[in-house]
N, CA and C of each residue as an Amber inpcrd file, in Angstrom:
protein
   342
 -10.0870000  23.3950000 176.1960000  -8.6800000  23.1120000 176.2440000
  -8.1430000  23.1550000 177.6030000  -8.6280000  24.1590000 178.4200000
  -8.1290000  24.3100000 179.7800000  -8.4600000  23.1850000 180.6820000
  -9.5870000  22.5860000 180.4380000 -10.0660000  21.4740000 181.2600000
  -9.1420000  20.2500000 180.9630000  -8.8610000  19.9420000 179.7290000
  -7.9570000  18.8820000 179.4490000  -6.5050000  19.1450000 180.0050000
  -6.1140000  20.3480000 179.8760000  -4.7660000  20.7550000 180.4280000
  -4.7180000  20.5650000 181.9540000  -5.7410000  20.9910000 182.6280000
  -5.7660000  20.8470000 184.1050000  -5.9040000  19.3530000 184.4810000
  -6.6540000  18.6180000 183.6710000  -6.7520000  17.1490000 183.9990000
  -5.3740000  16.4270000 183.8000000  -4.6910000  16.8090000 182.7760000
  -3.3120000  16.2850000 182.5610000  -2.3730000  16.5980000 183.6780000
  -2.4570000  17.8290000 184.1720000  -1.5670000  18.1130000 185.3370000
  -2.0060000  17.3400000 186.5490000  -3.3310000  17.1640000 186.7760000
  -3.7500000  16.4120000 187.9130000  -3.4530000  14.9030000 187.8670000
  -3.5330000  14.3460000 186.6930000  -3.2280000  12.9760000 186.4910000
  -1.6760000  12.7140000 186.6450000  -0.9290000  13.5990000 186.0780000
   0.6080000  13.4760000 186.3360000   0.9600000  13.6600000 187.7820000
   0.3440000  14.5490000 188.4800000   0.6720000  14.7760000 189.8780000
   0.1980000  13.5420000 190.7540000  -0.9950000  13.0720000 190.5130000
  -1.4720000  11.9150000 191.2860000  -0.6430000  10.6980000 191.0390000
  -0.3110000  10.4150000 189.7220000   0.5160000   9.2440000 189.4130000
   1.8310000   9.4180000 190.0400000   2.4170000  10.5560000 190.0170000
   3.7300000  10.7920000 190.6580000   3.7480000  10.5370000 192.0980000
   2.7120000  11.0610000 192.8070000   2.5840000  10.8230000 194.2710000
   2.4370000   9.4060000 194.5730000   1.6000000   8.6560000 193.8300000
   1.4290000   7.2060000 194.0020000   2.7330000   6.4490000 193.8310000
   3.4750000   6.8220000 192.7850000   4.7340000   6.1710000 192.6270000
   5.7720000   6.5000000 193.6350000   5.7900000   7.6870000 194.2030000
   6.7210000   8.0490000 195.2460000   6.4810000   7.2470000 196.4930000
   5.2340000   6.8500000 196.7330000   4.9040000   6.0810000 197.9190000
   5.2440000   4.5430000 197.8060000   5.7680000   4.1810000 196.6680000
   6.1840000   2.7950000 196.4010000   7.5150000   2.4910000 197.0790000
   7.7710000   1.1340000 197.4020000   9.0610000   0.9170000 198.1030000
  10.3040000   0.7470000 197.3260000  10.2170000   0.7270000 195.9470000
  11.4160000   0.5600000 195.0750000  11.9260000   1.9980000 194.7240000
  13.2350000   2.0330000 194.5910000  13.8470000   3.3500000 194.3030000
  13.5600000   3.7800000 192.8390000  13.4610000   2.8310000 191.8970000
  13.2760000   3.1940000 190.5290000  11.8870000   3.7920000 190.4110000
  10.8590000   3.2510000 191.1270000   9.4800000   3.7930000 191.0720000
   9.4870000   5.2250000 191.6940000  10.2800000   5.4450000 192.6650000
  10.3630000   6.8030000 193.3110000  10.9160000   7.8030000 192.3100000
  11.9030000   7.3490000 191.5410000  12.4780000   8.2030000 190.5660000
  11.5130000   8.5840000 189.4400000  10.7740000   7.5280000 188.9460000
   9.7020000   7.8170000 187.9570000   8.6620000   8.7540000 188.5140000
   8.3280000   8.5860000 189.7740000   7.3410000   9.4510000 190.3770000
   7.7830000  10.9170000 190.4550000   9.0440000  11.1000000 190.8270000
   9.5640000  12.4490000 190.9800000   9.5820000  13.0630000 189.5040000
   9.9080000  12.2640000 188.5070000  10.0060000  12.7320000 187.1740000
   8.5950000  13.1390000 186.7350000   7.5430000  12.3680000 187.0750000
   6.1710000  12.7230000 186.6730000   5.7300000  14.0220000 187.3280000
   6.1530000  14.2660000 188.5770000   5.7280000  15.4270000 189.2530000
   6.4920000  16.6830000 188.7220000   7.6930000  16.4640000 188.3110000
   8.4370000  17.5760000 187.7210000   7.7370000  17.9300000 186.3100000
   7.2700000  16.9380000 185.5720000   6.5430000  17.3090000 184.3480000
   5.2160000  18.0420000 184.6580000   4.6130000  17.6590000 185.7200000
   3.3660000  18.3610000 186.0680000   3.6250000  19.7940000 186.4300000
   4.7020000  20.0060000 187.1800000   5.1470000  21.3910000 187.5280000
   5.4890000  22.1800000 186.2940000   6.2100000  21.5530000 185.3570000
   6.5460000  22.2430000 184.0960000   5.3090000  22.6550000 183.3560000
   4.3000000  21.7450000 183.2650000   3.0490000  22.0500000 182.6070000
   2.3240000  23.2070000 183.2810000   2.4010000  23.2420000 184.6190000
   1.7440000  24.3340000 185.3590000   2.3500000  25.6440000 185.0850000
   3.7920000  25.6360000 185.0610000   4.4660000  26.8880000 184.8030000
   4.1870000  27.3220000 183.4210000   4.1500000  26.4060000 182.4610000
   3.9250000  26.7230000 181.0490000   2.5430000  27.3640000 180.9080000
   1.6030000  26.8300000 181.6430000   0.1740000  27.3110000 181.6320000
   0.0290000  28.7060000 182.1810000   0.9510000  29.0920000 183.0330000
   0.8080000  30.4660000 183.5260000   1.0920000  31.5400000 182.5110000
   1.7200000  31.1740000 181.3360000   1.9590000  32.1140000 180.3140000
   0.7780000  32.2890000 179.3720000  -0.3870000  31.8220000 179.7050000
  -1.5810000  31.7890000 178.8700000  -1.4180000  30.7050000 177.7570000
  -2.5480000  30.0580000 177.5720000  -2.5780000  28.9890000 176.5220000
  -3.0800000  29.5550000 175.2520000  -2.1510000  29.7840000 174.2990000
  -2.5100000  30.2200000 172.9620000  -2.0640000  29.2460000 171.9470000
  -2.7900000  29.1660000 170.8390000  -2.3250000  28.3320000 169.7150000
  -2.0970000  29.2220000 168.5810000  -0.9080000  29.1440000 168.0240000
  -0.5640000  29.8570000 166.8560000  -0.2480000  31.3350000 167.0250000
   0.0530000  31.7600000 168.3280000   0.3980000  33.1540000 168.5410000
   1.9050000  33.1320000 168.9020000   2.6690000  34.0130000 168.2930000
   4.1540000  34.0010000 168.5150000   4.5320000  34.6220000 169.7730000
   5.6730000  34.1370000 170.4180000   6.1130000  34.8140000 171.6990000
   6.9870000  36.0070000 171.3810000   7.3490000  36.2180000 170.1440000
   8.2310000  37.3750000 169.7980000   7.3620000  38.4950000 169.1400000
   7.6670000  39.7370000 169.5430000   6.9090000  40.9110000 169.0280000
   7.3190000  41.1480000 167.5780000   6.2720000  41.2560000 166.7740000
   6.4150000  41.5870000 165.3500000   6.3450000  43.0620000 165.1100000
   7.3620000  43.6360000 164.4060000   7.3470000  45.0290000 164.2340000
   6.2760000  45.6560000 163.3310000   5.6980000  44.7360000 162.4970000
   4.6450000  45.1560000 161.5850000   3.2880000  45.1790000 162.2570000
   3.1310000  44.3920000 163.3930000   1.8200000  44.3940000 164.0430000
   1.7740000  45.4350000 165.2060000   0.5880000  45.9220000 165.4900000
   0.5630000  46.7920000 166.6940000   0.9120000  46.0640000 167.9520000
   1.4720000  46.8370000 168.9070000   1.8950000  46.2560000 170.2150000
   0.6000000  46.1060000 171.1410000   0.1370000  44.8500000 171.1170000
  -1.0300000  44.5440000 171.9910000  -0.6540000  43.2350000 172.6150000
  -0.6070000  43.1760000 173.9800000  -0.1720000  41.9080000 174.6430000
  -1.1290000  40.7510000 174.3990000  -2.3140000  41.0350000 173.9750000
  -3.2830000  39.9920000 173.6920000  -2.9160000  39.2340000 172.3920000
  -2.0300000  39.7400000 171.6290000  -1.6900000  39.0780000 170.3320000
  -0.4870000  38.0980000 170.4870000   0.1570000  38.1840000 171.6680000
   1.3890000  37.3960000 171.8810000   1.2960000  36.4370000 173.0620000
   2.0160000  35.3520000 172.9160000   2.2020000  34.4790000 174.1170000
   3.3560000  34.9930000 174.9430000   3.3150000  34.7200000 176.2540000
   4.3400000  35.1730000 177.1280000   5.6420000  34.2490000 176.9570000
   6.8470000  34.7760000 176.6280000   7.9390000  33.9630000 176.4090000
   8.6700000  33.5000000 177.6950000   8.4490000  34.1750000 178.7970000
   9.2120000  33.8920000 179.9950000   8.8180000  32.5120000 180.5390000
   7.6230000  32.1140000 180.6290000   7.2910000  30.7000000 181.0830000
   7.8520000  29.6360000 180.1510000   7.8930000  29.9250000 178.8840000
   8.3610000  28.9660000 177.9200000   9.8980000  28.8450000 178.1520000
  10.5930000  29.8700000 178.3180000  12.0090000  29.7190000 178.6060000
  12.3530000  29.0660000 179.9310000  11.5030000  29.3640000 180.8820000
  11.7300000  28.7190000 182.2730000  11.5180000  27.2470000 182.1350000
  10.4480000  26.7640000 181.4070000  10.1460000  25.3800000 181.2510000
  11.2650000  24.6520000 180.4800000  11.7650000  25.3000000 179.4040000
  12.8220000  24.7030000 178.6570000  14.0660000  24.4830000 179.5080000
  14.4390000  25.4270000 180.3900000  15.5140000  25.3230000 181.2580000
  15.2580000  24.2240000 182.3020000  14.0110000  24.1350000 182.8260000
  13.6620000  23.0840000 183.7550000  13.7350000  21.6790000 183.1840000
  13.3540000  21.5880000 181.9400000  13.3730000  20.2650000 181.2420000
  14.8570000  19.7840000 181.1860000  15.7500000  20.6650000 180.8370000
  17.1510000  20.3220000 180.6790000  17.7400000  19.9510000 182.0860000
  17.4890000  20.6850000 183.0780000  17.9920000  20.4090000 184.4200000
  17.3140000  19.1410000 184.9590000  16.0840000  18.9060000 184.6290000
  15.3030000  17.6890000 185.0610000  15.9800000  16.4760000 184.5030000
  16.3370000  16.4570000 183.2080000  17.0020000  15.2640000 182.6340000
  18.3160000  14.9970000 183.3130000  19.0730000  16.1290000 183.5900000
  20.3760000  15.9240000 184.2680000  20.1940000  15.3280000 185.6890000
  19.2790000  15.8100000 186.3470000  19.0190000  15.2750000 187.7440000
  18.6200000  13.8730000 187.7310000  17.7010000  13.5470000 186.7950000
  17.2090000  12.1310000 186.6090000  18.3760000  11.2150000 186.3930000
  19.2640000  11.5630000 185.4200000  20.3960000  10.7220000 185.1060000
  21.3240000  10.5890000 186.2920000  21.5300000  11.7460000 187.0910000
  22.3760000  11.6200000 188.2720000  21.8260000  10.6410000 189.3180000
  20.4460000  10.8310000 189.5120000  19.8170000   9.9440000 190.5360000
  19.8240000   8.4950000 190.0620000  19.7380000   8.1870000 188.8160000
  19.7450000   6.8060000 188.3830000  21.1590000   6.1890000 188.6030000
  22.2310000   6.9690000 188.3530000  23.6030000   6.5470000 188.5680000
  23.7630000   6.2020000 190.1120000  23.3150000   7.0900000 190.8900000
  23.4500000   6.8620000 192.4050000  22.6310000   5.6310000 192.8220000
  21.4790000   5.4740000 192.2820000  20.6320000   4.2960000 192.6530000
  21.3250000   2.9970000 192.1420000  21.9100000   3.0330000 190.9190000
  22.6000000   1.8820000 190.4400000  23.7920000   1.5050000 191.3490000
  24.5570000   2.5540000 191.7860000  25.7030000   2.3070000 192.7000000
  25.2830000   1.7590000 193.9940000  24.1170000   2.2450000 194.5260000
  23.5640000   1.7760000 195.7710000  23.1370000   0.3210000 195.6540000
  22.5080000  -0.0130000 194.5580000  22.0850000  -1.4370000 194.3440000
  23.3150000  -2.3090000 194.2450000  24.3240000  -1.8460000 193.5360000
  25.4420000  -2.6060000 193.4040000  26.2460000  -2.9130000 194.6970000
  26.2410000  -1.8090000 195.5930000  26.9200000  -1.9680000 196.8740000
  26.1460000  -2.7850000 197.8890000  24.7780000  -2.5810000 197.9480000
  23.9960000  -3.2940000 198.9670000  23.2010000  -4.4390000 198.4600000
  22.9800000  -4.5350000 197.1470000  22.1840000  -5.6710000 196.6560000
  20.7470000  -5.4750000 196.8250000  20.2780000  -4.3350000 197.1320000
  18.8370000  -4.0970000 197.3410000  18.4590000  -2.7510000 196.7180000
  17.2510000  -2.5700000 196.2240000  16.7540000  -1.2720000 195.7870000
  15.6030000  -0.8220000 196.5180000  15.4300000  -1.2900000 197.7660000
  14.3110000  -0.8060000 198.5900000  14.7040000   0.5800000 199.1440000
  13.7030000   1.3810000 199.3110000  13.9920000   2.7750000 199.8060000
  14.4070000   2.7940000 201.2450000  13.7640000   1.8760000 202.0470000
  14.0730000   1.8830000 203.4520000  15.1990000   0.8760000 203.8830000
  15.8460000   0.2730000 202.8300000  16.8970000  -0.6290000 203.1200000
  16.4730000  -2.0460000 203.4560000  15.2070000  -2.4130000 203.2930000
  14.7840000  -3.7650000 203.5140000  15.4210000  -4.6860000 202.4920000
  15.7500000  -5.8780000 202.8900000  16.2960000  -6.8180000 201.9670000
  17.7780000  -6.6300000 201.7140000  18.4670000  -5.8700000 202.6120000
  19.8320000  -5.5740000 202.4150000  20.5830000  -6.8490000 202.8960000
  21.5420000  -7.2650000 202.0010000  22.3400000  -8.5050000 202.3090000
  23.4220000  -8.0490000 203.2540000  23.6510000  -8.7640000 204.2960000
  24.7400000  -8.5170000 205.2990000  25.9250000  -9.3970000 205.0160000
């Protein structure tokens, strides 16, 4: 399971870097989003990968950290997902305004109508 998890993070990161190097602004936004997903998966993985183990301590079970998942990375990733959606929406609005004002969506300003 860890190999597949690491491969998913690597594929998301490499795809994000490839898209960031593209000349169009929409592709850059999608690349930044993919890299943020890869970072979220990495942070989530730092809390140990468990299947079916609760992040909340049960009073009936003995207190053993091996029986529970770490809830801190889960809460950090949930917060990061919400902030990431808001930042993506803000960047898309700014890009649409830039395209409406200049008539181009190139990152370096190529093709700007004068």
